[in-house]
Coordinates of C-alpha atoms in Angstrom, one line a residue:
P1 CA 20.2 9.7 -4.0
Q2 CA 20.6 13.3 -5.0
G3 CA 18.9 14.3 -8.2
F4 CA 16.0 12.0 -8.0
A5 CA 13.1 13.7 -6.3
G6 CA 15.5 15.7 -4.1
D7 CA 16.8 13.7 -1.3
R8 CA 14.1 11.1 -1.3
I9 CA 15.0 7.3 -1.9
P10 CA 13.4 6.4 -5.2
L11 CA 11.6 3.2 -4.4
Y12 CA 10.2 1.1 -1.6
C13 CA 8.4 -2.1 -2.1
Q14 CA 6.0 -3.5 0.8
R15 CA 6.1 -7.3 0.9
R16 CA 2.6 -8.8 1.8
D17 CA 4.0 -11.9 3.4
N18 CA 5.9 -9.9 6.1
T19 CA 8.9 -12.3 5.9
I20 CA 11.3 -9.5 6.0
L21 CA 10.2 -8.9 9.7
Y22 CA 12.6 -10.5 12.3
P23 CA 10.3 -12.4 14.8
Y24 CA 12.6 -11.7 17.8
L25 CA 12.7 -7.9 17.2
N26 CA 9.9 -5.5 17.9
A27 CA 8.5 -2.8 15.6
E28 CA 10.8 -0.1 17.1
D29 CA 13.9 -2.3 16.5
H30 CA 13.0 -2.6 12.9
L31 CA 12.2 1.1 12.4
L32 CA 15.6 2.0 14.3
Y33 CA 17.6 -0.3 12.2
A34 CA 16.0 0.9 8.9
A35 CA 16.5 4.5 10.1
Q36 CA 20.1 3.8 10.8
C37 CA 20.6 2.3 7.3
Y38 CA 19.0 5.4 5.7
G39 CA 20.9 7.9 7.9
L40 CA 17.6 9.2 9.3
P41 CA 17.2 10.7 12.9
Q42 CA 15.2 9.3 15.8
S43 CA 12.8 12.1 15.3
R44 CA 11.7 10.7 11.9
V45 CA 11.1 7.2 13.7
D46 CA 9.0 8.8 16.2
E47 CA 7.1 10.8 13.6
V48 CA 6.2 7.6 11.6
I49 CA 5.2 5.8 14.7
D50 CA 2.8 8.5 15.6
Y51 CA 1.5 8.9 12.1
I52 CA 0.9 5.2 11.5
G53 CA -0.4 4.8 15.1
I54 CA 1.6 1.9 16.2
G55 CA 2.6 3.2 19.5
D56 CA 0.5 0.7 21.4
F57 CA 2.5 -2.2 20.3
I58 CA 5.8 -0.6 19.3
H59 CA 7.6 -2.9 21.8
K60 CA 5.9 -6.0 21.1
R61 CA 8.0 -8.7 19.4
T62 CA 6.7 -9.1 15.9
V63 CA 6.4 -12.9 16.4
A64 CA 3.5 -12.0 18.8
C65 CA 1.9 -9.4 16.5
S66 CA -1.3 -10.1 14.5
L67 CA -1.3 -9.9 10.7
G68 CA -2.8 -6.4 10.8
M69 CA -0.1 -5.1 13.2
K70 CA 2.5 -6.5 10.9
Q71 CA 0.9 -4.8 8.0
L72 CA 1.2 -1.5 9.9
I73 CA 4.8 -2.1 10.8
L74 CA 5.5 -2.7 7.0
L75 CA 3.8 0.5 6.1
A76 CA 5.8 2.4 8.7
L77 CA 9.0 0.8 7.3
A78 CA 7.9 1.6 3.7
I79 CA 7.3 5.4 4.5
L80 CA 10.1 5.9 6.8
N81 CA 12.4 7.2 4.1
K82 CA 9.8 9.3 2.3
P83 CA 10.1 7.2 -0.9
A84 CA 9.2 8.8 -4.3
V85 CA 7.6 5.5 -5.4
L86 CA 5.9 3.2 -3.2
V87 CA 4.9 -0.4 -4.4
M88 CA 2.5 -2.2 -2.1
D89 CA 1.0 -5.8 -2.6
E90 CA -2.3 -6.4 -0.9
P91 CA -1.5 -3.9 1.9
L92 CA -5.0 -3.9 3.4
N93 CA -4.9 -7.7 4.1
G94 CA -5.4 -8.5 7.7
L95 CA -6.4 -4.8 8.8
D96 CA -9.5 -4.2 10.8
P97 CA -12.1 -1.8 9.4
G98 CA -10.9 1.2 11.4
N99 CA -7.3 0.7 10.1
V100 CA -8.5 0.1 6.5
I101 CA -10.1 3.5 6.6
R102 CA -6.9 5.1 8.2
F103 CA -4.7 3.3 5.6
R104 CA -6.8 4.7 2.7
Q105 CA -6.4 8.2 4.0
M106 CA -2.6 7.7 4.5
M107 CA -2.4 6.6 0.9
L108 CA -4.3 9.6 -0.2
D109 CA -2.0 11.9 2.0
L110 CA 1.1 10.3 0.6
V111 CA -0.1 11.0 -3.0
A112 CA -0.9 14.5 -2.1
G113 CA 2.7 14.7 -0.8
G114 CA 4.2 13.7 -4.1
T115 CA 4.6 9.9 -3.6
T116 CA 3.5 7.8 -6.5
I117 CA 1.8 4.5 -5.3
L118 CA 1.5 1.3 -7.2
L119 CA -1.1 -0.9 -5.4
S120 CA -1.9 -4.5 -6.1
S121 CA -5.3 -5.5 -4.8
H122 CA -8.0 -8.1 -5.4
S123 CA -10.6 -5.8 -3.8
L124 CA -11.9 -3.6 -6.5
A125 CA -14.0 -1.6 -4.0
E126 CA -10.7 -0.7 -2.2
I127 CA -9.3 0.4 -5.5
D128 CA -12.4 2.6 -6.0
A129 CA -11.8 4.1 -2.6
V130 CA -8.3 5.4 -3.4
T131 CA -7.9 6.0 -7.1
K132 CA -9.6 6.3 -10.5
H133 CA -6.4 5.5 -12.4
I134 CA -6.0 1.7 -12.6
F135 CA -3.9 -0.8 -14.6
S136 CA -5.0 -4.4 -15.4
L137 CA -3.4 -7.3 -17.0
K138 CA -5.1 -9.1 -20.0
N139 CA -3.3 -11.7 -22.1
H140 CA -0.1 -10.8 -20.3
T141 CA -0.4 -7.2 -21.3
I142 CA -0.6 -4.3 -19.0
Q143 CA -3.6 -2.1 -19.9
E144 CA -3.9 1.4 -18.5
E145 CA -7.4 2.4 -17.6
F146 CA -9.0 5.6 -16.4
L147 CA -12.3 5.4 -14.8
L148 CA -14.3 8.1 -16.2
P149 CA -17.5 9.9 -15.1
K150 CA -20.7 8.1 -16.2
G151 CA -23.0 10.0 -18.6
G152 CA -23.4 13.7 -17.6
N153 CA -23.5 13.3 -13.8
H154 CA -20.6 13.1 -11.2
D155 CA -20.8 9.5 -10.6
Q156 CA -17.6 7.6 -11.4
Q157 CA -17.5 4.3 -13.2
R158 CA -16.6 1.6 -10.6
A159 CA -13.4 -0.6 -11.0
E160 CA -15.7 -3.7 -10.9
D161 CA -17.9 -2.3 -13.8
R162 CA -14.8 -1.6 -15.9
Y163 CA -13.3 -5.1 -15.1
R164 CA -16.4 -6.8 -16.3
E165 CA -16.2 -4.8 -19.5
I166 CA -12.6 -5.9 -20.1
Y167 CA -13.2 -9.6 -19.0
S168 CA -16.8 -10.2 -19.9
P169 CA -15.9 -12.9 -22.6
T170 CA -14.0 -14.7 -19.6
F171 CA -17.1 -14.4 -17.4
D172 CA -19.4 -15.8 -20.2
Q173 CA -17.2 -18.7 -21.0
K174 CA -17.0 -20.0 -17.4
S175 CA -20.7 -19.6 -16.7

């Protein structure tokens, strides 16, 4: 829609369970269908295929794709329309180490390009790798947290350390 971040679609949510992928279609079919719905040209589909690096399995039916492949297809679908806000739930699940590293860099590139990313993850180390601005839930309340530099040096507080500070009574009670 016009008026919200230019011509960018405001939001895309990536589902972790990949149930939105049709098993009898391949990655290219999914991307072409989404592009048609968004009114995007074939060139945008080709650009996303190259950027995500899914060219090796673009013609493989999703029923035959691994979880990691499906995650990459979902990421391609998520960024196809250049959303202003991207919501992802456990997007690193099923990715091999090389794709985890690439995925982290893609997230940083998207943020640098103006996309806001809300990322849900149980891996605090992954959170540390991509942001220092976190939200956590405590007693059904969202708490905004910034991981600040420790002391006078350039080391950042880790998400795990901050999590322990917030939830230390819970850890002590369950010991």
